[in-house]
């Protein structure tokens, strides 16, 4: 009986990781036209939703190290999607804000990611999607 339970757990984990890989692959394909990574896409989305943020606050939102946030912002800035400016409240600090092009790209990226996600999870009945979302939020929290 214990072996069967262990096999079931292994099967569950393998299925979870397979779905995760498929979602990552679809997300990368969806982001290809903008030449951004999923992390860069998430950062742009955070900046669009929250407005100008310090790098440290952006890192907190993304749950990454501040040094990693700097790299993400460097790449987005090189693409013209965000810009840095001095924080008027503290001239030693820098704020990051999306450019107009970044806002437009962010909206298109968001739509593409939603489509990729809907394509994957759209095979589930609405009640199953709701139950899966509830289960995943429980595991996340």
Short mmCIF file of N, CA and C in Angstrom, two decimals:
data_model
loop_
_atom_site.label_atom_id
_atom_site.label_comp_id
_atom_site.label_asym_id
_atom_site.label_seq_id
_atom_site.Cartn_x
_atom_site.Cartn_y
_atom_site.Cartn_z
N UNK A 1 0.83 -1.19 0.00
CA UNK A 1 0.00 0.00 0.00
C UNK A 1 0.86 1.24 0.00
N UNK A 2 1.93 1.26 0.79
CA UNK A 2 2.82 2.43 0.85
C UNK A 2 3.48 2.66 -0.48
N UNK A 3 3.86 1.62 -1.21
CA UNK A 3 4.49 1.76 -2.51
C UNK A 3 3.50 2.38 -3.50
N UNK A 4 2.24 1.98 -3.43
CA UNK A 4 1.23 2.55 -4.33
C UNK A 4 1.03 4.04 -4.06
N UNK A 5 1.01 4.42 -2.78
CA UNK A 5 0.86 5.84 -2.43
C UNK A 5 2.07 6.63 -2.91
N UNK A 6 3.27 6.04 -2.77
CA UNK A 6 4.49 6.72 -3.22
C UNK A 6 4.48 6.89 -4.74
N UNK A 7 4.03 5.83 -5.46
CA UNK A 7 3.93 5.93 -6.92
C UNK A 7 2.94 7.01 -7.33
N UNK A 8 1.82 7.09 -6.61
CA UNK A 8 0.82 8.11 -6.91
C UNK A 8 1.40 9.51 -6.70
N UNK A 9 2.16 9.68 -5.62
CA UNK A 9 2.78 10.98 -5.36
C UNK A 9 3.79 11.33 -6.45
N UNK A 10 4.60 10.34 -6.85
CA UNK A 10 5.56 10.57 -7.93
C UNK A 10 4.82 10.95 -9.21
N UNK A 11 3.72 10.27 -9.48
CA UNK A 11 2.92 10.58 -10.66
C UNK A 11 2.36 11.99 -10.61
N UNK A 12 1.90 12.40 -9.43
CA UNK A 12 1.36 13.75 -9.27
C UNK A 12 2.45 14.80 -9.49
N UNK A 13 3.60 14.58 -8.89
CA UNK A 13 4.70 15.53 -9.06
C UNK A 13 5.14 15.60 -10.51
N UNK A 14 5.25 14.45 -11.15
CA UNK A 14 5.66 14.43 -12.56
C UNK A 14 4.64 15.14 -13.44
N UNK A 15 3.37 14.92 -13.17
CA UNK A 15 2.32 15.59 -13.95
C UNK A 15 2.37 17.10 -13.73
N UNK A 16 2.58 17.50 -12.48
CA UNK A 16 2.68 18.93 -12.17
C UNK A 16 3.83 19.56 -12.94
N UNK A 17 5.02 18.93 -12.89
CA UNK A 17 6.18 19.49 -13.58
C UNK A 17 6.00 19.48 -15.09
N UNK A 18 5.33 18.48 -15.63
CA UNK A 18 5.08 18.44 -17.07
C UNK A 18 4.19 19.60 -17.49
N UNK A 19 3.16 19.88 -16.70
CA UNK A 19 2.28 21.01 -17.01
C UNK A 19 3.04 22.33 -16.87
N UNK A 20 3.87 22.42 -15.84
CA UNK A 20 4.68 23.63 -15.65
C UNK A 20 5.60 23.86 -16.85
N UNK A 21 6.25 22.80 -17.32
CA UNK A 21 7.13 22.93 -18.50
C UNK A 21 6.33 23.38 -19.72
N UNK A 22 5.16 22.79 -19.90
CA UNK A 22 4.32 23.16 -21.05
C UNK A 22 3.91 24.62 -20.97
N UNK A 23 3.53 25.08 -19.77
CA UNK A 23 3.14 26.47 -19.59
C UNK A 23 4.33 27.40 -19.85
N UNK A 24 5.50 27.04 -19.34
CA UNK A 24 6.70 27.85 -19.60
C UNK A 24 7.00 27.94 -21.10
N UNK A 25 6.90 26.81 -21.78
CA UNK A 25 7.16 26.78 -23.22
C UNK A 25 6.18 27.68 -23.96
N UNK A 26 4.91 27.58 -23.64
CA UNK A 26 3.90 28.41 -24.30
C UNK A 26 4.11 29.89 -23.98
N UNK A 27 4.53 30.17 -22.75
CA UNK A 27 4.79 31.56 -22.37
C UNK A 27 5.97 32.11 -23.16
N UNK A 28 7.05 31.34 -23.26
CA UNK A 28 8.21 31.80 -24.05
C UNK A 28 7.82 32.06 -25.50
N UNK A 29 7.02 31.17 -26.07
CA UNK A 29 6.55 31.38 -27.45
C UNK A 29 5.72 32.65 -27.56
N UNK A 30 4.85 32.89 -26.58
CA UNK A 30 4.00 34.08 -26.59
C UNK A 30 4.82 35.35 -26.47
N UNK A 31 5.95 35.30 -25.75
CA UNK A 31 6.78 36.48 -25.52
C UNK A 31 7.79 36.74 -26.64
N UNK A 32 7.99 35.77 -27.51
CA UNK A 32 9.02 35.87 -28.55
C UNK A 32 8.92 37.15 -29.40
N UNK A 33 7.74 37.60 -29.79
CA UNK A 33 7.70 38.81 -30.63
C UNK A 33 8.29 40.06 -29.96
N UNK A 34 8.33 40.08 -28.64
CA UNK A 34 8.86 41.24 -27.92
C UNK A 34 10.29 41.02 -27.42
N UNK A 35 10.82 39.84 -27.63
CA UNK A 35 12.18 39.50 -27.21
C UNK A 35 12.39 39.81 -25.73
N UNK A 36 11.42 39.39 -24.92
CA UNK A 36 11.54 39.54 -23.47
C UNK A 36 11.38 38.17 -22.83
N UNK A 37 12.00 38.03 -21.66
CA UNK A 37 11.89 36.79 -20.89
C UNK A 37 10.63 36.85 -20.03
N UNK A 38 10.20 35.72 -19.49
CA UNK A 38 9.06 35.76 -18.55
C UNK A 38 9.32 36.70 -17.37
N UNK A 39 10.55 36.70 -16.84
CA UNK A 39 10.87 37.60 -15.73
C UNK A 39 10.78 39.06 -16.11
N UNK A 40 11.25 39.39 -17.30
CA UNK A 40 11.15 40.77 -17.77
C UNK A 40 9.70 41.16 -17.98
N UNK A 41 8.92 40.22 -18.49
CA UNK A 41 7.49 40.46 -18.69
C UNK A 41 6.80 40.72 -17.36
N UNK A 42 7.13 39.92 -16.35
CA UNK A 42 6.53 40.12 -15.03
C UNK A 42 6.91 41.48 -14.46
N UNK A 43 8.19 41.86 -14.62
CA UNK A 43 8.64 43.15 -14.10
C UNK A 43 7.91 44.29 -14.79
N UNK A 44 7.77 44.22 -16.08
CA UNK A 44 7.05 45.26 -16.81
C UNK A 44 5.60 45.33 -16.33
N UNK A 45 4.99 44.18 -16.13
CA UNK A 45 3.61 44.15 -15.63
C UNK A 45 3.48 44.80 -14.26
N UNK A 46 4.42 44.52 -13.37
CA UNK A 46 4.41 45.12 -12.03
C UNK A 46 4.52 46.64 -12.15
N UNK A 47 5.42 47.12 -12.99
CA UNK A 47 5.60 48.56 -13.14
C UNK A 47 4.37 49.22 -13.75
N UNK A 48 3.72 48.55 -14.66
CA UNK A 48 2.50 49.11 -15.26
C UNK A 48 1.40 49.17 -14.21
N UNK A 49 1.26 48.11 -13.40
CA UNK A 49 0.21 48.09 -12.37
C UNK A 49 0.47 49.06 -11.23
N UNK A 50 1.74 49.19 -10.81
CA UNK A 50 2.06 49.96 -9.60
C UNK A 50 2.65 51.33 -9.87
N UNK A 51 3.02 51.60 -11.11
CA UNK A 51 3.66 52.88 -11.40
C UNK A 51 5.13 52.85 -11.04
N UNK A 52 5.72 54.03 -10.94
CA UNK A 52 7.15 54.14 -10.67
C UNK A 52 7.50 53.48 -9.34
N UNK A 53 8.56 52.66 -9.37
CA UNK A 53 9.02 51.96 -8.17
C UNK A 53 10.54 52.06 -8.07
N UNK A 54 11.01 52.05 -6.84
CA UNK A 54 12.44 51.88 -6.63
C UNK A 54 12.81 50.45 -6.99
N UNK A 55 14.06 50.24 -7.33
CA UNK A 55 14.52 48.89 -7.68
C UNK A 55 14.27 47.91 -6.53
N UNK A 56 14.47 48.35 -5.31
CA UNK A 56 14.26 47.46 -4.17
C UNK A 56 12.79 47.04 -4.06
N UNK A 57 11.89 47.96 -4.31
CA UNK A 57 10.46 47.64 -4.25
C UNK A 57 10.08 46.70 -5.40
N UNK A 58 10.64 46.94 -6.58
CA UNK A 58 10.38 46.05 -7.70
C UNK A 58 10.88 44.65 -7.37
N UNK A 59 12.06 44.54 -6.81
CA UNK A 59 12.62 43.24 -6.42
C UNK A 59 11.69 42.53 -5.43
N UNK A 60 11.14 43.27 -4.48
CA UNK A 60 10.21 42.67 -3.52
C UNK A 60 8.96 42.14 -4.21
N UNK A 61 8.40 42.92 -5.11
CA UNK A 61 7.21 42.48 -5.85
C UNK A 61 7.49 41.20 -6.64
N UNK A 62 8.68 41.12 -7.21
CA UNK A 62 9.04 39.97 -8.04
C UNK A 62 9.62 38.82 -7.22
N UNK A 63 9.89 39.07 -5.94
CA UNK A 63 10.50 38.08 -5.05
C UNK A 63 11.85 37.60 -5.60
N UNK A 64 12.67 38.60 -5.98
CA UNK A 64 14.02 38.32 -6.48
C UNK A 64 15.00 39.24 -5.76
N UNK A 65 16.27 38.94 -5.88
CA UNK A 65 17.31 39.76 -5.27
C UNK A 65 17.40 41.11 -5.98
N UNK A 66 17.70 42.19 -5.25
CA UNK A 66 17.82 43.51 -5.89
C UNK A 66 18.80 43.51 -7.06
N UNK A 67 19.89 42.77 -6.96
CA UNK A 67 20.84 42.70 -8.07
C UNK A 67 20.18 42.12 -9.32
N UNK A 68 19.34 41.12 -9.14
CA UNK A 68 18.62 40.53 -10.27
C UNK A 68 17.63 41.52 -10.86
N UNK A 69 16.99 42.32 -10.00
CA UNK A 69 16.05 43.34 -10.49
C UNK A 69 16.80 44.36 -11.34
N UNK A 70 18.02 44.70 -10.93
CA UNK A 70 18.83 45.64 -11.70
C UNK A 70 19.09 45.09 -13.10
N UNK A 71 19.43 43.81 -13.20
CA UNK A 71 19.67 43.18 -14.50
C UNK A 71 18.42 43.18 -15.36
N UNK A 72 17.28 42.89 -14.76
CA UNK A 72 16.01 42.88 -15.50
C UNK A 72 15.72 44.28 -16.03
N UNK A 73 15.89 45.27 -15.18
CA UNK A 73 15.62 46.66 -15.58
C UNK A 73 16.61 47.10 -16.65
N UNK A 74 17.87 46.71 -16.51
CA UNK A 74 18.86 47.04 -17.55
C UNK A 74 18.39 46.55 -18.92
N UNK A 75 17.92 45.31 -18.97
CA UNK A 75 17.47 44.73 -20.24
C UNK A 75 16.22 45.43 -20.76
N UNK A 76 15.27 45.72 -19.88
CA UNK A 76 14.06 46.43 -20.30
C UNK A 76 14.38 47.84 -20.76
N UNK A 77 15.31 48.48 -20.09
CA UNK A 77 15.71 49.85 -20.47
C UNK A 77 16.40 49.83 -21.84
N UNK A 78 17.23 48.83 -22.09
CA UNK A 78 17.91 48.72 -23.39
C UNK A 78 16.90 48.54 -24.52
N UNK A 79 15.75 47.97 -24.23
CA UNK A 79 14.69 47.78 -25.23
C UNK A 79 13.74 48.98 -25.31
N UNK A 80 13.98 49.98 -24.47
CA UNK A 80 13.14 51.18 -24.48
C UNK A 80 11.80 50.99 -23.81
N UNK A 81 11.67 49.96 -22.97
CA UNK A 81 10.38 49.68 -22.34
C UNK A 81 10.22 50.33 -20.97
N UNK A 82 11.34 50.66 -20.33
CA UNK A 82 11.31 51.37 -19.05
C UNK A 82 12.40 52.44 -19.06
N UNK A 83 12.28 53.36 -18.10
CA UNK A 83 13.35 54.35 -17.94
C UNK A 83 13.57 54.57 -16.45
N UNK A 84 14.77 54.99 -16.14
CA UNK A 84 15.13 55.32 -14.76
C UNK A 84 15.11 56.83 -14.63
N UNK A 85 14.73 57.27 -13.42
CA UNK A 85 14.80 58.71 -13.13
C UNK A 85 15.04 58.88 -11.64
N UNK A 86 15.61 59.99 -11.25
CA UNK A 86 15.84 60.21 -9.81
C UNK A 86 14.52 60.26 -9.05
N UNK A 87 14.54 59.73 -7.85
CA UNK A 87 13.38 59.78 -6.97
C UNK A 87 13.30 61.19 -6.40
N UNK A 88 12.23 61.93 -6.65
CA UNK A 88 12.16 63.30 -6.14
C UNK A 88 12.17 63.38 -4.61
N UNK A 89 11.77 62.28 -3.95
CA UNK A 89 11.77 62.26 -2.48
C UNK A 89 13.15 61.97 -1.91
N UNK A 90 14.03 61.37 -2.72
CA UNK A 90 15.38 61.02 -2.27
C UNK A 90 16.26 60.96 -3.51
N UNK A 91 17.00 62.01 -3.75
CA UNK A 91 17.80 62.12 -4.98
C UNK A 91 18.85 61.02 -5.10
N UNK A 92 19.17 60.33 -4.00
CA UNK A 92 20.12 59.22 -4.07
C UNK A 92 19.48 57.97 -4.65
N UNK A 93 18.17 57.90 -4.60
CA UNK A 93 17.43 56.72 -5.07
C UNK A 93 16.97 56.92 -6.51
N UNK A 94 16.69 55.80 -7.17
CA UNK A 94 16.24 55.81 -8.55
C UNK A 94 14.87 55.15 -8.64
N UNK A 95 14.01 55.75 -9.43
CA UNK A 95 12.71 55.16 -9.72
C UNK A 95 12.75 54.57 -11.12
N UNK A 96 12.03 53.49 -11.31
CA UNK A 96 11.88 52.87 -12.62
C UNK A 96 10.43 53.00 -13.02
N UNK A 97 10.21 53.43 -14.24
CA UNK A 97 8.85 53.64 -14.73
C UNK A 97 8.74 53.13 -16.16
N UNK A 98 7.60 52.59 -16.56
CA UNK A 98 7.46 52.15 -17.95
C UNK A 98 7.37 53.36 -18.89
N UNK A 99 7.92 53.21 -20.07
CA UNK A 99 7.77 54.23 -21.10
C UNK A 99 6.41 54.04 -21.76
N UNK A 100 6.02 54.98 -22.61
CA UNK A 100 4.76 54.81 -23.36
C UNK A 100 4.82 53.53 -24.19
N UNK A 101 5.97 53.29 -24.82
CA UNK A 101 6.15 52.05 -25.58
C UNK A 101 6.09 50.83 -24.69
N UNK A 102 6.60 50.97 -23.47
CA UNK A 102 6.54 49.87 -22.52
C UNK A 102 5.12 49.55 -22.10
N UNK A 103 4.30 50.59 -21.94
CA UNK A 103 2.90 50.38 -21.57
C UNK A 103 2.17 49.66 -22.71
N UNK A 104 2.42 50.10 -23.95
CA UNK A 104 1.78 49.45 -25.11
C UNK A 104 2.25 48.00 -25.23
N UNK A 105 3.56 47.79 -25.12
CA UNK A 105 4.09 46.43 -25.21
C UNK A 105 3.56 45.58 -24.06
N UNK A 106 3.50 46.16 -22.87
CA UNK A 106 3.00 45.43 -21.71
C UNK A 106 1.57 44.95 -21.90
N UNK A 107 0.73 45.80 -22.50
CA UNK A 107 -0.66 45.41 -22.75
C UNK A 107 -0.71 44.26 -23.75
N UNK A 108 0.09 44.35 -24.79
CA UNK A 108 0.11 43.29 -25.80
C UNK A 108 0.69 42.00 -25.22
N UNK A 109 1.73 42.12 -24.42
CA UNK A 109 2.33 40.95 -23.78
C UNK A 109 1.31 40.29 -22.84
N UNK A 110 0.61 41.11 -22.07
CA UNK A 110 -0.39 40.57 -21.15
C UNK A 110 -1.46 39.79 -21.92
N UNK A 111 -1.92 40.36 -23.02
CA UNK A 111 -2.93 39.68 -23.83
C UNK A 111 -2.39 38.37 -24.40
N UNK A 112 -1.15 38.38 -24.86
CA UNK A 112 -0.55 37.16 -25.42
C UNK A 112 -0.38 36.09 -24.36
N UNK A 113 0.03 36.50 -23.16
CA UNK A 113 0.19 35.53 -22.07
C UNK A 113 -1.16 34.95 -21.66
N UNK A 114 -2.19 35.80 -21.62
CA UNK A 114 -3.53 35.31 -21.26
C UNK A 114 -4.03 34.30 -22.30
N UNK A 115 -3.75 34.58 -23.56
CA UNK A 115 -4.16 33.65 -24.63
C UNK A 115 -3.43 32.33 -24.48
N UNK A 116 -2.13 32.36 -24.23
CA UNK A 116 -1.35 31.13 -24.06
C UNK A 116 -1.87 30.33 -22.87
N UNK A 117 -2.20 31.02 -21.79
CA UNK A 117 -2.72 30.35 -20.60
C UNK A 117 -4.11 29.77 -20.88
N UNK A 118 -4.95 30.57 -21.55
CA UNK A 118 -6.30 30.09 -21.87
C UNK A 118 -6.26 28.89 -22.79
N UNK A 119 -5.30 28.87 -23.72
CA UNK A 119 -5.18 27.72 -24.62
C UNK A 119 -4.86 26.45 -23.82
N UNK A 120 -3.99 26.59 -22.84
CA UNK A 120 -3.60 25.43 -22.05
C UNK A 120 -4.71 24.99 -21.12
N UNK A 121 -5.24 25.91 -20.33
CA UNK A 121 -6.23 25.56 -19.32
C UNK A 121 -7.66 25.53 -19.87
N UNK A 122 -7.84 26.00 -21.08
CA UNK A 122 -9.17 26.03 -21.69
C UNK A 122 -9.73 24.65 -21.96
N UNK A 123 -8.87 23.65 -21.92
CA UNK A 123 -9.35 22.27 -22.12
C UNK A 123 -10.09 21.75 -20.89
N UNK A 124 -9.97 22.47 -19.79
CA UNK A 124 -10.66 22.07 -18.56
C UNK A 124 -12.04 22.72 -18.52
N UNK A 125 -12.96 22.03 -17.92
CA UNK A 125 -14.29 22.61 -17.69
C UNK A 125 -14.14 23.76 -16.70
N UNK A 126 -15.00 24.77 -16.77
CA UNK A 126 -14.89 25.91 -15.84
C UNK A 126 -14.81 25.50 -14.37
N UNK A 127 -15.60 24.52 -13.96
CA UNK A 127 -15.55 24.09 -12.56
C UNK A 127 -14.19 23.47 -12.22
N UNK A 128 -13.61 22.75 -13.16
CA UNK A 128 -12.29 22.16 -12.93
C UNK A 128 -11.22 23.24 -12.85
N UNK A 129 -11.32 24.28 -13.69
CA UNK A 129 -10.35 25.40 -13.62
C UNK A 129 -10.45 26.10 -12.28
N UNK A 130 -11.67 26.32 -11.80
CA UNK A 130 -11.86 26.96 -10.50
C UNK A 130 -11.27 26.11 -9.38
N UNK A 131 -11.50 24.81 -9.45
CA UNK A 131 -10.97 23.92 -8.42
C UNK A 131 -9.44 23.88 -8.48
N UNK A 132 -8.87 23.81 -9.68
CA UNK A 132 -7.42 23.81 -9.83
C UNK A 132 -6.83 25.11 -9.30
N UNK A 133 -7.45 26.22 -9.61
CA UNK A 133 -6.96 27.52 -9.11
C UNK A 133 -6.99 27.55 -7.59
N UNK A 134 -8.06 27.04 -7.01
CA UNK A 134 -8.17 27.00 -5.55
C UNK A 134 -7.08 26.12 -4.95
N UNK A 135 -6.86 24.96 -5.53
CA UNK A 135 -5.83 24.05 -5.03
C UNK A 135 -4.45 24.68 -5.14
N UNK A 136 -4.14 25.29 -6.27
CA UNK A 136 -2.83 25.91 -6.47
C UNK A 136 -2.61 27.07 -5.51
N UNK A 137 -3.67 27.87 -5.28
CA UNK A 137 -3.52 28.98 -4.30
C UNK A 137 -3.25 28.42 -2.91
N UNK A 138 -3.91 27.31 -2.56
CA UNK A 138 -3.68 26.68 -1.26
C UNK A 138 -2.22 26.24 -1.13
N UNK A 139 -1.70 25.59 -2.16
CA UNK A 139 -0.31 25.13 -2.13
C UNK A 139 0.66 26.32 -2.12
N UNK A 140 0.34 27.36 -2.85
CA UNK A 140 1.19 28.55 -2.90
C UNK A 140 1.27 29.23 -1.54
N UNK A 141 0.12 29.35 -0.89
CA UNK A 141 0.06 30.08 0.38
C UNK A 141 0.54 29.23 1.53
#
